[in-house]
Tab-separated table of C-alpha atoms and ligand atoms in Angstrom:
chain	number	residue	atom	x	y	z
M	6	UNK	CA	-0.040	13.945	-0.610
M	7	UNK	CA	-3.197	14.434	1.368
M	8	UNK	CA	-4.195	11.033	3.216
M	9	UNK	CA	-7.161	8.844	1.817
M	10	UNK	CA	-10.437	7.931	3.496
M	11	UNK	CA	-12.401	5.599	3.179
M	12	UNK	CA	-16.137	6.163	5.228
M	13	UNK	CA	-18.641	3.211	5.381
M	14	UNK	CA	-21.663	4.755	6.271
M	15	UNK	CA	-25.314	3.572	4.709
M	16	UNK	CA	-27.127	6.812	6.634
M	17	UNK	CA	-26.379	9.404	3.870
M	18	UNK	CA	-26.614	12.143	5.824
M	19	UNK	CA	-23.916	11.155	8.402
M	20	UNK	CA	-21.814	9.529	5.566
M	21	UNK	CA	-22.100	13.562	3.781
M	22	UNK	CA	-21.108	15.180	7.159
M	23	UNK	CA	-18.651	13.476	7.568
M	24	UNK	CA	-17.614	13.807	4.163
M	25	UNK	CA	-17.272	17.734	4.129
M	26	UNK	CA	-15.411	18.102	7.253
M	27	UNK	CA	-12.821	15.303	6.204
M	28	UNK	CA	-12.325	17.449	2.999
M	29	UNK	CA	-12.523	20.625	4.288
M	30	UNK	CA	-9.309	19.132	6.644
M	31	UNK	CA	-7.868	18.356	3.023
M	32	UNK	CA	-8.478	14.914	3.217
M	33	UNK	CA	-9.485	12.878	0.151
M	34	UNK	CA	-12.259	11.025	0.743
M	35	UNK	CA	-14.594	8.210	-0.553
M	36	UNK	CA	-18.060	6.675	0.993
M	37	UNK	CA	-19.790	3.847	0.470
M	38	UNK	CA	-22.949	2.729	2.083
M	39	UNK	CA	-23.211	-0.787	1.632
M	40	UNK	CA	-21.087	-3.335	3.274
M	41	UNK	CA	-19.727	-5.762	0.797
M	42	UNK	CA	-18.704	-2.778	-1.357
M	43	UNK	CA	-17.047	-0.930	1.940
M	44	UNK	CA	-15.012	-4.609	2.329
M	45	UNK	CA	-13.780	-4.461	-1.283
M	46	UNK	CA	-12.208	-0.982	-1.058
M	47	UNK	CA	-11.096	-1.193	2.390
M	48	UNK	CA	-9.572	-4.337	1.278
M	49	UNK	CA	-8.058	-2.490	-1.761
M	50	UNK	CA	-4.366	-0.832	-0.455
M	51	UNK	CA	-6.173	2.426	-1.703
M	52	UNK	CA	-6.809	4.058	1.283
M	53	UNK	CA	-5.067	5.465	4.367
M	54	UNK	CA	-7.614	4.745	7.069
M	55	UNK	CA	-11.421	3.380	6.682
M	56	UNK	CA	-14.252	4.755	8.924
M	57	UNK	CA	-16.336	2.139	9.611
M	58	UNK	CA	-20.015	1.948	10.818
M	59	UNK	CA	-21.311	-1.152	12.165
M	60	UNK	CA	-24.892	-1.796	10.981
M	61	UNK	CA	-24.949	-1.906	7.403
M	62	UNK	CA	-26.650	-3.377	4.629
M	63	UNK	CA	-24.798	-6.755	3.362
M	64	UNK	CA	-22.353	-7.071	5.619
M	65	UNK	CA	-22.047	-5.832	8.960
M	66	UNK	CA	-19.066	-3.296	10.174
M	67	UNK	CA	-17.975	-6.395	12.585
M	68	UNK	CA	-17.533	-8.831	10.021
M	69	UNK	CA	-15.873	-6.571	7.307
M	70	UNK	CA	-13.251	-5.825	9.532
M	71	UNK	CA	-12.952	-9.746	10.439
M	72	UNK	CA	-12.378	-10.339	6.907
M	73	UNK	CA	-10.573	-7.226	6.132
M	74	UNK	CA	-7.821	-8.069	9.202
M	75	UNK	CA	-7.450	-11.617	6.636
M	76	UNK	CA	-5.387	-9.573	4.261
M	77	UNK	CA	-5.019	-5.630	5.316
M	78	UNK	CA	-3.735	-3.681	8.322
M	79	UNK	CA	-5.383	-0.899	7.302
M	80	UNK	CA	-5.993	1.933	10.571
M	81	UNK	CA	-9.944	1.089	10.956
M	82	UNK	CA	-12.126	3.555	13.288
M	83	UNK	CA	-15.178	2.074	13.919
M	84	UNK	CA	-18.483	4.387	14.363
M	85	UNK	CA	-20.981	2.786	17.049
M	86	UNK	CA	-23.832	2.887	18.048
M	87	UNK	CA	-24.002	4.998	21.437
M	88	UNK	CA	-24.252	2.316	24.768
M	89	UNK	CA	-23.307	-0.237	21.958
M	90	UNK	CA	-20.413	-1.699	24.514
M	91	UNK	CA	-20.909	-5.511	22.726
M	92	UNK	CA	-19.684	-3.287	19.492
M	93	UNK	CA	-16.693	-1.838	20.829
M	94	UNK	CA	-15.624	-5.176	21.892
M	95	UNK	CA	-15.762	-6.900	19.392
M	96	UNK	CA	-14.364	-4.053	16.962
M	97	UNK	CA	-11.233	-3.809	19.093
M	98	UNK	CA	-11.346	-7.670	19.558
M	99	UNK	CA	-11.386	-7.879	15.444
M	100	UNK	CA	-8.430	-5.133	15.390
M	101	UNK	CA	-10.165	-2.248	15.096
M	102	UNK	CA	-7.196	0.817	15.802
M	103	UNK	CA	-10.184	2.933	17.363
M	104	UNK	CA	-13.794	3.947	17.872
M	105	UNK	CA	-16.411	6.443	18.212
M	106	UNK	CA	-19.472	6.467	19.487
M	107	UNK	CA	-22.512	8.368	17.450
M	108	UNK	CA	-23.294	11.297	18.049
M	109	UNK	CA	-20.048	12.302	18.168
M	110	UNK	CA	-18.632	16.087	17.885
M	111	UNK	CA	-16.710	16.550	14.454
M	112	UNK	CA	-13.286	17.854	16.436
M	113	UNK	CA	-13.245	14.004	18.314
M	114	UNK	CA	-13.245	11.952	15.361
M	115	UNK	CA	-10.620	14.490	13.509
M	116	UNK	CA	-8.409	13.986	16.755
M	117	UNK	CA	-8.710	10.130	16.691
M	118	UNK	CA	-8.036	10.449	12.366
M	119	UNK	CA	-4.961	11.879	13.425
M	120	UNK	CA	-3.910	10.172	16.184
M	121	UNK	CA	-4.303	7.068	13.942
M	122	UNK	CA	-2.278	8.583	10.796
M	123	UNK	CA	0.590	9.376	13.142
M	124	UNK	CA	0.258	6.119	14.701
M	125	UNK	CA	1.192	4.354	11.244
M	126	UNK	CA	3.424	6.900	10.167
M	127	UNK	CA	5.451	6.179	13.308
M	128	UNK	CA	5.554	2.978	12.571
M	129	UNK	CA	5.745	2.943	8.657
M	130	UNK	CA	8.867	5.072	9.880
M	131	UNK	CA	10.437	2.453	11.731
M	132	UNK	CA	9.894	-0.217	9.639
M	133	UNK	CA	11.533	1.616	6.843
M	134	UNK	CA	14.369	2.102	9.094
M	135	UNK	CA	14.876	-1.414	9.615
M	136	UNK	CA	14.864	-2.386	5.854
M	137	UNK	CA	17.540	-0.358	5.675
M	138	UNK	CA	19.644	-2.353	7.524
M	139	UNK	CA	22.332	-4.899	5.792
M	140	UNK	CA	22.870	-8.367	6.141
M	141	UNK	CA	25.064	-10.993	5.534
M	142	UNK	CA	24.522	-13.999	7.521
M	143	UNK	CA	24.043	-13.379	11.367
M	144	UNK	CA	25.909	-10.247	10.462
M	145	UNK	CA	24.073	-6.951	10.594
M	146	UNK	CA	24.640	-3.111	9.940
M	147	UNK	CA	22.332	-0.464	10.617
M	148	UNK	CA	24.039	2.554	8.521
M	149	UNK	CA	21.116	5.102	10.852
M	150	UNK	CA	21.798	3.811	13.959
M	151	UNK	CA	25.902	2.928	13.139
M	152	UNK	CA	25.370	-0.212	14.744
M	153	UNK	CA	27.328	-3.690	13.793
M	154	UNK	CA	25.641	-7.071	15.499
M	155	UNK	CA	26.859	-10.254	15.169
M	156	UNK	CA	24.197	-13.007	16.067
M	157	UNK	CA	22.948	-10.022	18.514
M	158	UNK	CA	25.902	-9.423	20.116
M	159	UNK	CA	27.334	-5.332	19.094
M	160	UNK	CA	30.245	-5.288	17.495
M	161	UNK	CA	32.270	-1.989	17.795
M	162	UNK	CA	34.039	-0.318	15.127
M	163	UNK	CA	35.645	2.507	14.521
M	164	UNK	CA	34.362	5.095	11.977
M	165	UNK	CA	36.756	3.671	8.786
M	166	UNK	CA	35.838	0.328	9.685
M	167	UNK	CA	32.697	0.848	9.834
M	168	UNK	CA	32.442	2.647	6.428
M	169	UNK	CA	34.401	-0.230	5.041
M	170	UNK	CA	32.349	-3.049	6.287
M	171	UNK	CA	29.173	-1.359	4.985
M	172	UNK	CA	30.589	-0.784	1.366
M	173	UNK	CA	31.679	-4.268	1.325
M	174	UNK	CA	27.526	-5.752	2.724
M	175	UNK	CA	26.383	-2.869	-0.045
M	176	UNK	CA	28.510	-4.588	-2.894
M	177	UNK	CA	27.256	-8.156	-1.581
M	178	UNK	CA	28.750	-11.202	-3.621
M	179	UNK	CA	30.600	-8.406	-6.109
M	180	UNK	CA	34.456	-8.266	-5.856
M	181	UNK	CA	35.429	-5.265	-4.812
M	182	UNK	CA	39.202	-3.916	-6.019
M	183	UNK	CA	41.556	-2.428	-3.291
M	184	UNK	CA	41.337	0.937	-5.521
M	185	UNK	CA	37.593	1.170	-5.372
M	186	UNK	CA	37.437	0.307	-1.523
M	187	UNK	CA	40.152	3.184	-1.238
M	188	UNK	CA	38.149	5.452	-3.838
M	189	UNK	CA	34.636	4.737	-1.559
M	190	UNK	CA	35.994	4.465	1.586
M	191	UNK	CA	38.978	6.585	1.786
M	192	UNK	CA	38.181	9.334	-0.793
M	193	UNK	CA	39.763	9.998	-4.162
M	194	UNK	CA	41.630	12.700	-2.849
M	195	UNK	CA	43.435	9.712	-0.300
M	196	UNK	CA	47.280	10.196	-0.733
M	197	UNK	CA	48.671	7.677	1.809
M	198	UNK	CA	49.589	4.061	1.150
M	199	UNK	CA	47.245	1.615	-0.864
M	200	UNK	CA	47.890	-1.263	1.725
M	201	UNK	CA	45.648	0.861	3.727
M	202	UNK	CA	42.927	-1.245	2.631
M	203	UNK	CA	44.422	-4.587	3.657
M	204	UNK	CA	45.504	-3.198	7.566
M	205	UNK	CA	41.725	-2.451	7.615
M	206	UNK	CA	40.655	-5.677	6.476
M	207	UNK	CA	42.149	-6.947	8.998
M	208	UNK	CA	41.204	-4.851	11.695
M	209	UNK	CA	37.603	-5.990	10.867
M	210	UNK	CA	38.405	-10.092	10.734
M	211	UNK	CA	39.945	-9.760	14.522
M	212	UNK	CA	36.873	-7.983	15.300
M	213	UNK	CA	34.257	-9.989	13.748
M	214	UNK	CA	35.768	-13.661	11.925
M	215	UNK	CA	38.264	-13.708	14.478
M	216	UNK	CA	35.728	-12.945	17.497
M	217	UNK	CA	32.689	-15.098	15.955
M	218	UNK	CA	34.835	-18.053	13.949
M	219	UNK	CA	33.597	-17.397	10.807
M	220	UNK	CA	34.956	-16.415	7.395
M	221	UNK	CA	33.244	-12.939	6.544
M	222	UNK	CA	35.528	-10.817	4.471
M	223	UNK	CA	36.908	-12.981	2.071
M	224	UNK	CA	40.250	-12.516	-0.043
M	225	UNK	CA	40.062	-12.551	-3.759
M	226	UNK	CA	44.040	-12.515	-4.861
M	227	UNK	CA	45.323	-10.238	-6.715
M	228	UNK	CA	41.290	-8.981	-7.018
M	229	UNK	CA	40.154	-7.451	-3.787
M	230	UNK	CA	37.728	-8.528	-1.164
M	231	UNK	CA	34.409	-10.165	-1.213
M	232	UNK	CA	31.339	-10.624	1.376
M	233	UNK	CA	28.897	-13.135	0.308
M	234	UNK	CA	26.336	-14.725	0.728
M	235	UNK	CA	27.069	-18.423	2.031
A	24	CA	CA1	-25.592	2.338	10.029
């Protein structure tokens, strides 16, 4: 999906330059020229990154991005004025991610565009990476980076373990039967003993309720095993 920019730019021809280039790069793009307008879609989710000039009719580039920083995180470039330093403090004070000065070669802004997109897809990246993770209590699994913490401290497990702990934090406050822990952990095609599943309960309680003093994996008889929420 091509990225979406927004350009807030009240001198037309500018606002059009800028306009052809961004979709000649196969960028989707939308200008405004007035400010309170600019605000309102910046402020909207719809777009990827905003351009933003400073002087503008209604409401000046400096104070949308005041108000826009309220509610959105939006990547915001702001175009200056040339020898407008006052500008590009503020605009970096108010969270501005960047800024050009006018007149300003086409290839500069499309580097700092890019720059920015990468920026937040780096971090969109990460972010998504860490929602991932599982929790129960001060207990947490990262399934990418196979890591167990307890309360911060790393927990090591071996591979089995590890697969059985995170099917148990998946199936959170559900009851889980030894045969479907053996079925999701071990495979169907597992032909050793079904007790299997009880050795490597406890395996994990001397590693993590014995270790911390708390009551993780908890025993449903003659049901399974249980993590939940406390
Ligand atoms: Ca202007």
């Amino acid at each position: 999906m091509p990225s979406k920019i927004l350009v807030v730019e009240d001198e037309e021809k500018i606002a059009r330059f800028i306009e052809l280039e961004l979709q000649y790069e196969g960028y989707e793009v939308e200008k405004v020229t007035e400010g309170r307008r600019g605000l309102e879609l910046a402020a909207s989710g719809a777009y990827d990154l905003v351009l933003l000039d400073i002087m503008l009719p209604g409401l000046n580039g400096i104070e949308i991005l005041r108000r826009l920083r309220k509610s959105s995180d939006v990547p915001v470039i702001m175009l200056t004025a040339r020898d407008a330093v006052m500008d590009k403090v503020s605009g970096l004070d108010m969270g501005a991610d960047d800024y050009i000065t006018k007149p300003f070669a086409i290839e500069e802004l499309l580097a700092r565009i890019r720059l920015c997109l990468r920026k937040r897809a780096t971090a969109g990246a990460e972010n998504a990476e860490g929602n991932s993770a599982l929790f129960c209590g001060k207990l947490t699994l990262c399934p990418k980076r196979h890591e167990v913490q307890y309360d911060g401290t790393p927990v090591e497990l071996t591979g089995r373990e590890f697969s059985l702990l995170q099917t148990l934090l998946e199936n959170k406050n559900i009851v889980l039967g030894r045969d479907t822990l053996l079925e999701r952990v071990w495979g169907y095609d597992y032909m050793g003993e079904t007790n299997v599943v009880d050795v490597y309960v406890r395996y994990l309680r001397s590693k993590i309720d014995d270790k911390f003093d708390v009551k993780l994996i908890k025993t449903i008889r003659g049901v399974g095993y249980v993590v939940r929420d406390e």
